[in-house]
Coordinates of C-alpha atoms in Angstrom, one line a residue:
Chain A
M884 CA 0.1 0.3 0.1
S885 CA 1.9 3.0 -1.1
T886 CA 0.5 4.5 -4.5
F887 CA -2.5 6.0 -3.6
T888 CA -3.1 8.9 -5.6
A889 CA -6.6 10.7 -6.2
P890 CA -7.3 13.3 -8.6
Q891 CA -7.5 16.8 -7.8
S892 CA -11.0 18.0 -9.1
T893 CA -14.2 17.4 -11.6
T894 CA -13.5 18.0 -14.9
T895 CA -16.4 18.4 -17.9
T896 CA -14.6 15.7 -19.7
G897 CA -14.5 13.8 -16.7
W898 CA -18.7 14.0 -16.2
L899 CA -18.7 13.3 -20.0
R900 CA -17.3 10.3 -19.5
D901 CA -18.9 9.0 -16.1
A902 CA -22.5 9.9 -18.7
A903 CA -20.8 8.2 -21.2
T904 CA -19.3 4.7 -18.9
L905 CA -23.1 4.4 -17.4
T906 CA -24.7 4.9 -21.1
A907 CA -22.3 1.6 -22.3
R908 CA -23.9 -0.5 -19.1
V909 CA -27.2 -0.3 -20.5
L910 CA -26.4 -0.6 -24.3
R911 CA -24.3 -4.1 -22.9
H912 CA -27.4 -5.1 -20.9
W913 CA -29.0 -5.3 -23.9
K914 CA -26.3 -7.5 -25.6
R915 CA -26.0 -9.8 -22.5
R916 CA -29.8 -10.3 -22.3
P917 CA -31.1 -9.3 -26.1
G918 CA -34.5 -11.1 -25.2
S919 CA -36.2 -8.3 -22.9
L920 CA -35.2 -5.7 -25.1
V921 CA -36.6 -7.8 -28.3
V922 CA -39.3 -8.6 -25.9
S923 CA -40.2 -4.5 -25.5
L924 CA -39.5 -3.6 -28.7
L925 CA -41.9 -6.0 -30.3
F926 CA -44.3 -5.4 -28.0
P927 CA -45.8 -2.4 -29.5
V928 CA -45.9 -4.5 -32.7
L929 CA -48.2 -6.6 -31.2
M930 CA -50.9 -4.0 -30.2
V931 CA -50.7 -2.5 -34.1
L932 CA -51.0 -5.8 -34.8
M933 CA -54.2 -6.0 -32.3
F934 CA -55.6 -3.3 -32.6
G935 CA -55.3 -2.4 -35.9
Y936 CA -57.1 -5.7 -37.6
L937 CA -58.6 -7.2 -34.8
F938 CA -60.7 -3.9 -33.9
G939 CA -59.3 -2.1 -36.6
G940 CA -62.5 -2.7 -38.6
A941 CA -65.3 -1.4 -36.3
M942 CA -63.5 1.8 -36.2
A943 CA -65.6 4.6 -38.5
V944 CA -62.3 6.9 -39.3
P945 CA -62.8 9.8 -41.6
D946 CA -61.0 10.6 -43.6
G947 CA -58.5 7.4 -44.1
G948 CA -57.7 3.6 -42.3
Y949 CA -58.1 3.1 -39.1
M950 CA -54.1 1.9 -38.9
A951 CA -53.4 5.4 -40.5
F952 CA -54.5 6.7 -37.0
L953 CA -53.9 4.4 -34.8
I954 CA -49.7 4.2 -36.2
P955 CA -49.3 7.9 -34.4
G956 CA -50.8 6.9 -31.7
M957 CA -49.1 3.6 -30.8
L958 CA -45.3 5.5 -31.8
A959 CA -46.5 8.0 -28.8
M960 CA -47.6 5.1 -26.8
A961 CA -44.4 3.3 -27.5
M962 CA -42.3 6.4 -26.1
L963 CA -44.9 6.2 -22.6
F964 CA -44.0 2.1 -22.6
G965 CA -40.5 3.3 -21.8
L966 CA -41.6 4.7 -18.8
E967 CA -41.9 0.5 -17.1
T968 CA -38.8 -0.2 -18.5
M969 CA -36.7 2.9 -17.1
V970 CA -39.0 2.1 -13.7
V971 CA -38.1 -2.0 -13.7
S972 CA -34.6 -0.8 -14.1
V973 CA -34.0 1.8 -11.4
T974 CA -35.8 -0.1 -9.1
T975 CA -33.3 -3.5 -9.7
D976 CA -30.2 -1.2 -9.4
T977 CA -31.6 -0.2 -5.9
A978 CA -32.4 -3.4 -5.1
K979 CA -29.2 -5.0 -6.2
G980 CA -26.8 -2.3 -4.3
V981 CA -25.3 -0.8 -7.7
T982 CA -27.4 2.3 -6.8
E983 CA -25.6 2.1 -3.3
R984 CA -22.4 1.2 -4.8
I985 CA -22.1 4.3 -7.2
R986 CA -23.0 6.5 -4.4
A987 CA -20.1 5.7 -2.5
M988 CA -18.2 6.7 -5.9
P989 CA -17.1 10.2 -6.9
V990 CA -19.7 10.2 -9.5
T991 CA -21.8 13.1 -9.5
A992 CA -25.5 12.3 -9.5
T993 CA -26.0 14.5 -12.4
A994 CA -23.5 12.6 -14.9
V995 CA -25.5 9.2 -14.0
L996 CA -29.0 10.3 -15.0
A997 CA -27.6 11.3 -17.7
G998 CA -26.7 8.3 -18.8
R999 CA -29.5 6.8 -18.0
S1000 CA -31.6 9.3 -19.9
T1001 CA -29.2 9.0 -22.7
A1002 CA -29.2 5.0 -22.9
D1003 CA -33.4 6.1 -22.8
L1004 CA -33.3 7.9 -26.0
L1005 CA -31.0 5.5 -27.7
N1006 CA -34.0 2.9 -27.0
A1007 CA -36.5 5.4 -28.2
I1008 CA -34.9 5.5 -31.2
V1009 CA -34.6 1.9 -31.7
A1010 CA -38.0 1.0 -30.2
L1011 CA -39.3 4.3 -33.7
A1012 CA -37.7 2.5 -36.0
V1013 CA -39.0 -0.9 -35.5
M1014 CA -42.5 1.2 -34.9
L1015 CA -42.1 2.9 -38.6
I1016 CA -41.2 0.7 -39.6
T1017 CA -44.3 -1.9 -39.0
G1018 CA -46.2 1.3 -40.0
L1019 CA -44.9 1.3 -43.4
L1020 CA -45.2 -2.4 -43.8
V1021 CA -48.9 -2.1 -42.8
G1022 CA -50.1 0.4 -45.1
W1023 CA -48.9 3.7 -43.0
T1024 CA -47.6 6.5 -44.8
A1025 CA -46.6 10.2 -43.7
H1026 CA -47.6 12.2 -46.4
R1027 CA -46.3 16.0 -45.8
G1028 CA -42.4 15.1 -46.9
L1029 CA -39.3 14.3 -44.9
G1030 CA -38.7 17.8 -42.5
L1031 CA -42.2 17.7 -41.0
A1032 CA -42.0 13.9 -40.6
L1033 CA -38.5 14.4 -38.6
G1034 CA -40.6 16.8 -36.8
A1035 CA -42.4 14.3 -35.4
I1036 CA -40.1 12.4 -34.3
G1037 CA -38.5 15.1 -32.5
L1038 CA -41.6 15.7 -30.8
L1039 CA -41.7 11.7 -29.6
L1040 CA -38.3 11.8 -28.2
W1041 CA -38.8 15.8 -26.8
L1042 CA -42.0 13.6 -24.8
R1043 CA -39.7 10.1 -24.2
F1044 CA -37.1 12.2 -21.6
A1045 CA -39.7 13.9 -20.8
F1046 CA -41.1 10.4 -19.4
T1047 CA -37.4 9.4 -18.7
W1048 CA -37.6 11.9 -15.5
V1049 CA -41.0 10.2 -14.4
G1050 CA -39.4 7.2 -14.9
I1051 CA -36.0 7.6 -13.0
Y1052 CA -38.0 9.3 -10.2
L1053 CA -40.8 6.9 -9.2
G1054 CA -37.9 4.7 -9.6
L1055 CA -36.0 5.9 -7.3
L1056 CA -39.4 6.5 -5.0
L1057 CA -40.8 3.0 -5.2
K1058 CA -37.3 1.1 -4.8
T1059 CA -38.6 -2.0 -5.3
P1060 CA -38.7 -4.7 -8.7
E1061 CA -42.5 -5.4 -7.2
S1062 CA -43.4 -2.4 -7.0
A1063 CA -42.9 -1.2 -10.5
V1064 CA -45.5 -3.4 -11.5
A1065 CA -48.0 -0.9 -10.2
V1066 CA -46.5 1.2 -12.8
Q1067 CA -46.9 -1.5 -16.1
I1068 CA -50.4 -1.2 -14.9
L1069 CA -51.0 2.2 -13.9
V1070 CA -49.3 2.7 -17.5
W1071 CA -52.7 1.4 -19.7
P1072 CA -55.6 4.0 -18.6
V1073 CA -52.6 6.6 -19.4
G1074 CA -52.9 5.6 -22.6
F1075 CA -56.0 4.8 -22.7
L1076 CA -57.1 7.8 -21.6
S1077 CA -56.0 9.7 -24.9
S1078 CA -56.5 9.8 -28.4
A1079 CA -53.8 7.2 -29.5
F1080 CA -56.3 4.3 -29.9
V1081 CA -60.1 6.5 -30.4
S1082 CA -61.2 10.1 -30.9
P1083 CA -61.3 12.0 -27.0
D1084 CA -64.6 13.5 -28.9
T1085 CA -66.2 10.3 -28.8
M1086 CA -65.8 9.7 -25.0
P1087 CA -68.5 10.9 -22.7
G1088 CA -67.5 14.9 -21.7
W1089 CA -65.4 14.6 -19.2
L1090 CA -63.6 11.5 -19.9
G1091 CA -62.9 13.4 -23.6
T1092 CA -61.7 16.3 -21.9
I1093 CA -59.2 14.3 -19.5
A1094 CA -58.1 12.5 -22.8
T1095 CA -57.8 15.6 -24.6
W1096 CA -55.5 17.0 -22.2
N1097 CA -53.2 14.1 -21.5
P1098 CA -50.0 14.7 -22.8
L1099 CA -49.8 11.9 -25.0
S1100 CA -52.7 13.7 -27.0
A1101 CA -51.3 16.7 -27.7
T1102 CA -48.3 14.5 -28.9
A1103 CA -50.1 12.1 -30.8
T1104 CA -52.8 14.6 -32.3
A1105 CA -49.0 16.8 -33.1
I1106 CA -48.0 14.3 -35.2
R1107 CA -50.7 12.9 -36.8
D1108 CA -50.6 16.5 -37.9
L1109 CA -47.1 16.3 -39.2
F1110 CA -47.3 13.0 -40.7
G1111 CA -50.1 13.9 -42.6
N1112 CA -52.5 11.5 -41.1
P1113 CA -56.3 11.6 -40.4
D1114 CA -57.5 13.4 -36.9
W1115 CA -60.9 12.2 -36.4
N1116 CA -63.3 15.0 -35.3
T1117 CA -60.9 16.4 -32.7
H1118 CA -62.2 19.8 -32.2
G1119 CA -61.1 22.8 -30.2
W1120 CA -58.3 24.9 -29.1
A1121 CA -56.5 21.7 -27.3
A1122 CA -56.3 20.1 -30.9
E1123 CA -56.1 23.5 -32.5
H1124 CA -53.1 24.0 -31.1
S1125 CA -51.3 20.4 -30.3
I1126 CA -48.2 21.4 -31.9
L1127 CA -47.3 24.0 -29.2
I1128 CA -48.7 21.4 -26.3
A1129 CA -46.8 18.8 -27.2
L1130 CA -43.8 21.3 -26.7
I1131 CA -44.6 22.7 -23.9
W1132 CA -45.9 19.5 -21.6
P1133 CA -42.6 17.4 -21.8
A1134 CA -40.9 20.9 -21.1
V1135 CA -43.0 21.0 -17.8
L1136 CA -43.1 17.4 -16.7
T1137 CA -38.9 17.7 -17.5
A1138 CA -39.3 21.1 -15.0
I1139 CA -40.6 19.5 -12.1
F1140 CA -39.5 15.5 -12.4
L1141 CA -35.5 16.2 -13.4
P1142 CA -35.8 18.1 -10.2
L1143 CA -37.4 15.5 -8.1
A1144 CA -35.3 12.9 -9.5
L1145 CA -32.0 14.8 -9.0
A1146 CA -33.5 15.7 -5.7
S1147 CA -34.3 12.0 -4.4
Y1148 CA -30.9 10.5 -5.6
R1149 CA -28.9 12.1 -4.2
R1150 CA -31.2 12.2 -0.6
L1151 CA -31.2 8.2 -0.5
D1152 CA -30.9 8.1 3.3
R1153 CA -31.8 4.6 3.4
Chain B
M1020 CA -1.2 2.3 -11.8
V1021 CA -2.6 4.4 -14.8
Y1022 CA -4.4 7.2 -14.6
E1023 CA -5.3 8.9 -17.8
E1024 CA -6.0 12.3 -16.0
G1025 CA -2.5 12.8 -15.0
F1026 CA -3.5 12.6 -11.0
T1027 CA 0.4 12.1 -9.5
R1028 CA -0.3 13.6 -6.0
S1029 CA 0.4 11.9 -3.1
L1030 CA -0.9 12.6 0.0
P1031 CA 0.5 11.6 3.2
R1032 CA -1.8 9.1 5.3
P1033 CA -2.8 10.6 8.5
E1034 CA -2.2 8.9 11.6
V1035 CA -5.8 8.9 11.9
A1036 CA -7.5 7.5 9.0
I1037 CA -11.3 6.9 10.6
R1038 CA -12.4 9.8 13.1
A1039 CA -15.9 9.8 14.4
L1040 CA -17.1 12.5 16.7
D1041 CA -20.2 12.6 18.8
L1042 CA -22.5 11.8 15.4
G1043 CA -25.7 11.6 16.2
K1044 CA -28.9 10.5 13.5
A1045 CA -32.1 9.9 13.9
F1046 CA -34.3 8.8 11.2
G1047 CA -37.8 9.8 12.0
A1048 CA -38.7 8.6 16.0
H1049 CA -36.1 6.2 15.9
T1050 CA -32.6 7.5 17.4
A1051 CA -29.7 5.1 14.9
L1052 CA -26.3 6.8 16.3
D1053 CA -26.4 9.0 19.8
G1054 CA -22.9 10.4 20.8
F1055 CA -21.0 7.8 18.5
S1056 CA -16.9 8.7 18.7
L1057 CA -14.6 6.3 17.7
D1058 CA -10.8 6.8 16.3
V1059 CA -9.6 4.2 14.1
G1060 CA -5.5 4.7 13.9
A1061 CA -4.1 3.9 10.2
G1062 CA -2.9 0.6 8.5
T1063 CA -5.3 -0.9 11.5
V1064 CA -8.1 -3.4 11.4
C1065 CA -11.5 -2.2 13.6
G1066 CA -14.4 -4.2 14.4
L1067 CA -17.8 -2.3 15.0
L1068 CA -19.1 -5.2 16.8
G1069 CA -22.6 -4.9 17.7
P1070 CA -26.0 -6.9 17.5
N1071 CA -28.7 -6.0 15.2
G1072 CA -29.9 -2.3 15.3
A1073 CA -27.2 -1.4 17.2
G1074 CA -26.1 1.6 14.8
K1075 CA -23.7 -0.1 13.0
T1076 CA -24.6 0.5 9.3
T1077 CA -25.8 3.7 10.1
A1078 CA -22.5 5.1 11.5
V1079 CA -20.7 3.1 8.1
R1080 CA -23.3 4.7 5.8
I1081 CA -22.6 8.5 7.5
L1082 CA -18.5 7.4 7.2
T1083 CA -18.5 6.3 3.4
T1084 CA -20.9 9.6 2.8
L1085 CA -23.7 8.0 1.8
T1086 CA -25.9 9.1 4.8
R1087 CA -25.6 12.9 6.6
P1088 CA -25.3 13.2 10.1
D1089 CA -27.5 15.3 12.0
S1090 CA -24.5 16.3 14.6
G1091 CA -21.4 15.7 15.1
Q1092 CA -18.5 15.1 12.2
A1093 CA -16.6 12.7 10.9
Q1094 CA -13.2 12.5 9.2
V1095 CA -11.9 9.8 6.8
A1096 CA -8.4 9.3 4.8
G1097 CA -8.2 13.5 6.6
F1098 CA -11.5 14.4 5.0
D1099 CA -14.3 15.8 6.2
V1100 CA -17.7 13.5 5.2
V1101 CA -19.9 15.6 5.1
R1102 CA -17.6 18.8 3.7
D1103 CA -15.0 16.7 0.9
P1104 CA -17.2 13.9 -0.1
R1105 CA -16.1 13.3 -3.5
Q1106 CA -12.5 13.4 -2.1
V1107 CA -13.2 10.8 0.5
R1108 CA -15.1 8.9 -2.2
Y1109 CA -11.7 8.6 -3.6
R1110 CA -10.2 7.2 -0.8
I1111 CA -12.3 4.9 0.9
G1112 CA -13.6 1.3 -0.6
L1113 CA -17.2 -0.1 0.9
V1114 CA -18.2 -4.1 1.1
G1115 CA -21.8 -4.0 2.2
Q1116 CA -24.2 -6.7 3.8
N1117 CA -25.1 -7.4 0.1
A1118 CA -23.1 -7.6 -3.1
S1119 CA -23.4 -4.8 -4.6
L1120 CA -23.4 -5.5 -8.4
D1121 CA -24.7 -5.2 -12.0
E1122 CA -25.8 -8.7 -12.1
I1123 CA -26.3 -8.8 -15.9
L1124 CA -22.4 -7.9 -16.2
S1125 CA -19.5 -10.4 -15.8
G1126 CA -17.1 -9.9 -13.6
C1127 CA -15.1 -8.7 -16.0
E1128 CA -17.7 -5.7 -17.2
N1129 CA -18.3 -4.9 -13.6
L1130 CA -14.3 -4.3 -12.7
V1131 CA -14.4 -2.6 -15.8
M1132 CA -17.3 -0.2 -15.2
F1133 CA -15.8 0.6 -11.7
G1134 CA -12.3 1.3 -12.2
R1135 CA -13.9 4.0 -15.0
L1136 CA -15.7 5.6 -13.0
L1137 CA -12.9 6.0 -10.9
R1138 CA -11.3 7.6 -13.9
L1139 CA -8.9 5.0 -14.9
S1140 CA -8.5 5.1 -18.5
A1141 CA -9.8 1.9 -20.8
A1142 CA -6.7 -0.1 -20.8
A1143 CA -6.1 0.9 -17.3
A1144 CA -9.6 -0.4 -16.5
R1145 CA -9.3 -3.7 -18.4
R1146 CA -5.5 -4.5 -16.6
R1147 CA -7.1 -3.5 -12.9
A1148 CA -10.0 -6.1 -13.6
E1149 CA -7.9 -8.9 -14.9
E1150 CA -5.2 -8.2 -12.1
L1151 CA -7.9 -8.3 -9.1
L1152 CA -10.0 -11.8 -10.6
A1153 CA -6.8 -13.1 -10.7
Q1154 CA -6.0 -12.1 -7.1
F1155 CA -9.5 -13.2 -5.9
D1156 CA -9.9 -16.7 -7.7
L1157 CA -12.5 -15.4 -10.1
A1158 CA -10.1 -15.5 -13.5
A1159 CA -12.0 -18.2 -14.6
A1160 CA -16.0 -17.0 -14.3
A1161 CA -14.7 -13.6 -15.5
N1162 CA -16.5 -13.3 -18.8
Q1163 CA -19.9 -15.3 -16.6
P1164 CA -22.8 -12.8 -15.5
V1165 CA -22.3 -12.3 -11.9
A1166 CA -26.1 -13.3 -11.7
D1167 CA -24.6 -17.1 -12.0
Y1168 CA -21.6 -16.4 -9.7
S1169 CA -22.1 -18.6 -5.9
G1170 CA -22.5 -16.4 -2.7
G1171 CA -19.4 -16.3 -2.0
M1172 CA -18.0 -15.3 -5.6
R1173 CA -19.9 -12.5 -5.3
R1174 CA -19.2 -11.5 -2.1
R1175 CA -15.4 -11.8 -3.4
L1176 CA -15.8 -9.8 -6.7
D1177 CA -17.7 -7.2 -4.4
L1178 CA -14.4 -6.9 -2.3
A1179 CA -12.5 -6.7 -5.9
A1180 CA -14.6 -4.0 -7.0
S1181 CA -13.6 -2.0 -3.4
L1182 CA -10.6 -2.3 -3.7
I1183 CA -10.0 -0.8 -7.9
L1184 CA -8.0 2.3 -6.3
S1185 CA -6.4 0.0 -3.8
P1186 CA -7.9 2.5 -1.3
P1187 CA -6.3 3.9 2.2
V1188 CA -9.0 3.2 3.5
L1189 CA -12.3 0.2 4.0
F1190 CA -15.4 -0.8 4.8
L1191 CA -16.6 -3.8 5.8
D1192 CA -20.2 -4.3 6.7
E1193 CA -20.8 -7.6 7.7
P1194 CA -19.0 -9.1 5.0
T1195 CA -19.4 -12.4 5.6
T1196 CA -22.5 -12.3 6.8
G1197 CA -24.5 -15.2 4.6
L1198 CA -21.8 -16.8 3.6
D1199 CA -21.2 -20.7 4.5
P1200 CA -17.8 -21.3 6.6
R1201 CA -15.5 -22.4 4.5
A1202 CA -16.8 -18.6 1.6
R1203 CA -16.2 -16.9 5.4
I1204 CA -12.1 -18.3 5.7
D1205 CA -11.8 -17.5 2.4
V1206 CA -13.1 -13.5 3.0
W1207 CA -11.3 -13.7 6.0
S1208 CA -7.6 -14.9 4.1
S1209 CA -8.3 -11.6 1.7
I1210 CA -8.9 -9.1 4.6
R1211 CA -6.0 -10.5 6.3
S1212 CA -3.6 -9.5 2.4
L1213 CA -5.5 -6.5 2.4
V1214 CA -4.2 -5.6 6.4
G1215 CA -0.5 -6.8 5.6
S1216 CA -0.5 -4.0 2.5
G1217 CA -1.4 -1.3 5.2
T1218 CA -5.1 -0.4 4.6
T1219 CA -6.8 0.9 7.5
V1220 CA -10.1 -1.4 8.2
L1221 CA -13.3 -0.5 9.8
L1222 CA -15.6 -4.4 10.3
T1223 CA -18.7 -4.3 12.0
T1224 CA -19.8 -7.5 12.4
Q1225 CA -21.9 -9.6 14.7
Y1226 CA -19.7 -12.5 15.1
L1227 CA -17.3 -11.8 18.4
E1228 CA -15.2 -14.2 16.6
E1229 CA -14.5 -12.7 13.8
A1230 CA -13.3 -9.1 15.3
D1231 CA -10.9 -11.7 17.5
Q1232 CA -9.9 -13.5 14.3
L1233 CA -9.3 -9.5 11.9
C1234 CA -9.1 -7.4 14.3
D1235 CA -6.5 -5.1 16.3
Q1236 CA -9.2 -3.1 18.0
I1237 CA -13.2 -3.5 19.2
A1238 CA -15.1 -1.2 19.5
V1239 CA -18.6 -2.6 20.9
I1240 CA -21.6 -0.1 20.0
D1241 CA -24.8 -0.6 21.1
A1242 CA -27.7 1.9 21.1
G1243 CA -25.7 4.0 18.9
Q1244 CA -23.2 4.8 21.4
V1245 CA -19.8 3.0 21.8
V1246 CA -19.6 1.4 25.5
A1247 CA -16.2 0.2 25.2
H1248 CA -13.4 -0.1 22.8
G1249 CA -10.3 -1.5 23.1
T1250 CA -8.1 -5.4 21.8
P1251 CA -10.1 -7.8 22.1
D1252 CA -7.7 -9.5 24.3
E1253 CA -9.1 -6.1 27.5
L1254 CA -12.5 -6.5 26.0
K1255 CA -12.2 -10.4 26.9
A1256 CA -11.0 -9.8 29.9
K1257 CA -14.2 -7.1 30.6
V1258 CA -16.6 -9.6 29.8
G1259 CA -17.4 -12.3 32.0
P1260 CA -15.8 -16.6 31.1
D1261 CA -19.8 -17.2 30.0
R1262 CA -18.4 -14.8 26.6
V1263 CA -15.1 -16.0 26.1
E1264 CA -16.5 -19.5 25.8
T1265 CA -18.6 -18.6 23.4
I1266 CA -15.4 -17.4 21.6
T1267 CA -13.6 -20.5 21.9
R1268 CA -16.3 -22.9 20.9
K1269 CA -17.1 -21.0 17.6
P1270 CA -13.8 -21.1 16.5
S1271 CA -13.7 -25.2 16.6
L1272 CA -17.3 -25.6 14.8
D1273 CA -14.9 -23.7 11.8
E1274 CA -11.8 -25.7 12.2
V1275 CA -14.0 -28.9 12.1
F1276 CA -15.8 -28.1 8.6
L1277 CA -12.2 -27.1 7.5
H1278 CA -11.2 -30.5 8.7
L1279 CA -14.0 -32.6 7.2
T1280 CA -13.8 -30.9 4.3
G1281 CA -9.8 -30.1 4.1
H1282 CA -9.3 -27.7 2.4
H1283 CA -9.0 -24.1 0.9
P1284 CA -11.9 -24.3 -2.1
S1285 CA -9.4 -22.5 -4.5
T1286 CA -6.1 -22.6 -3.7
G1287 CA -6.3 -25.9 -2.2
R1288 CA -4.4 -25.4 0.7
A1289 CA -5.1 -25.9 3.8
E1290 CA -6.1 -22.3 6.2
P1291 CA -6.0 -23.0 9.6
M1292 CA -7.9 -20.8 12.0
T1293 CA -4.7 -20.3 14.1
E1294 CA -2.8 -18.6 11.7
N1295 CA -2.2 -14.7 11.7
T1296 CA -0.7 -13.7 8.7
R1297 CA -0.7 -10.0 10.0

């Protein structure tokens, strides 16, 4: 025991490297356990097939088929599903003591959470690619050009970025992987109470209002617009300003949950 | 070891590696620490001995910067745990009650990842991982996911992960709880060789026998306070003959186990309990 040396200071490079190391860790998980990644990627595909072909026949969507309405909704749902993966992943780290080990290391909280967030965005990009290919295979297309289509993908990733922080916060709050099941269940009412599957106009008034103002709906409606897909009788201020709301909602969620996530990571006093 | 960012300053080791002064900590209505004070000399092994709920883990969590004390102060390796947690974190290793490892990754991937987080270069992290895997008899399982490891292997990997930077101060929170006697003796011999290289160790345990085997000093903690402090022999002289009998009976069971199973599992070498390698 002779040559202990310690670094003098924190540097931006060091911060970036810590975040990159923790992003790479999640990518290694995918490589080691490809099964769970594949299942999480194929699940929304299965839902497209189920809803599109089983229920699609009963759905009367004006100006286009149900598939063209459903795919943007499912793209938004795929962003929401990231939340459960995140909660499972964060609670597993707490249960296995990995969170504790990293907290006892000279790694800043922001680097740890940035690493998670980056990995989650990469996951979202892969999930979107799979869903877009599925969409094209079942007859969905974007009609308004590449620029607006990329804008739509940007809005989807922006929504996912917000859900990432909600997921990290819930994961730190819930602590055990068992309680993550609650999140897996609660994702469904959030998903169905939106314009992802049907128009809020077909719901009872008050329920329709909640569905219209759901962050998921704002993004789904906005990207339908940007992709040039049918919109199914959506009226009112919220529907007409969906792009604006799709920009604001994730910003609000991030502004609330990012500081909460950071604070609870720093304050894991037992 | 080669650091990527060119850290060269070698700090003189303070005489007192761990100093806790009048630490207090409450969780709601429960007082975990109540005037906890302890000095551990550099290069020594101190055992923190006490029943469940005595405050051992809380003390370790404060000293390793994981929990903030409500009152009092503490320095580890010359740095204040509240004011300079980052400096403390570079200088400590922590082995908790349960292995803290990424079970999906392999043993080698775990060590490389933690090495990177301790700011080793990619090459240095890999080299250090290989060294440690060899040192802890895990080279054969280096590329297996930790999920496939036995309890003893996990604990050894956990210990290895805490030693990546050869920290001057090591905290072991009940390092052998839940291990079978052979794995326990394995961990003991690892700890002994660390101590031989000059590391300061604070070890919590419920087993008097473990403290007796490993520690220069023992602090007995009860209700959040150190109630007795001394060498194992001094403490044995203080407590009655009943306790002493317990101390001598337990090791002999372990000796019986060693005798029956024969040898050290990995080196094939017998590890007599009485051997003192410090």
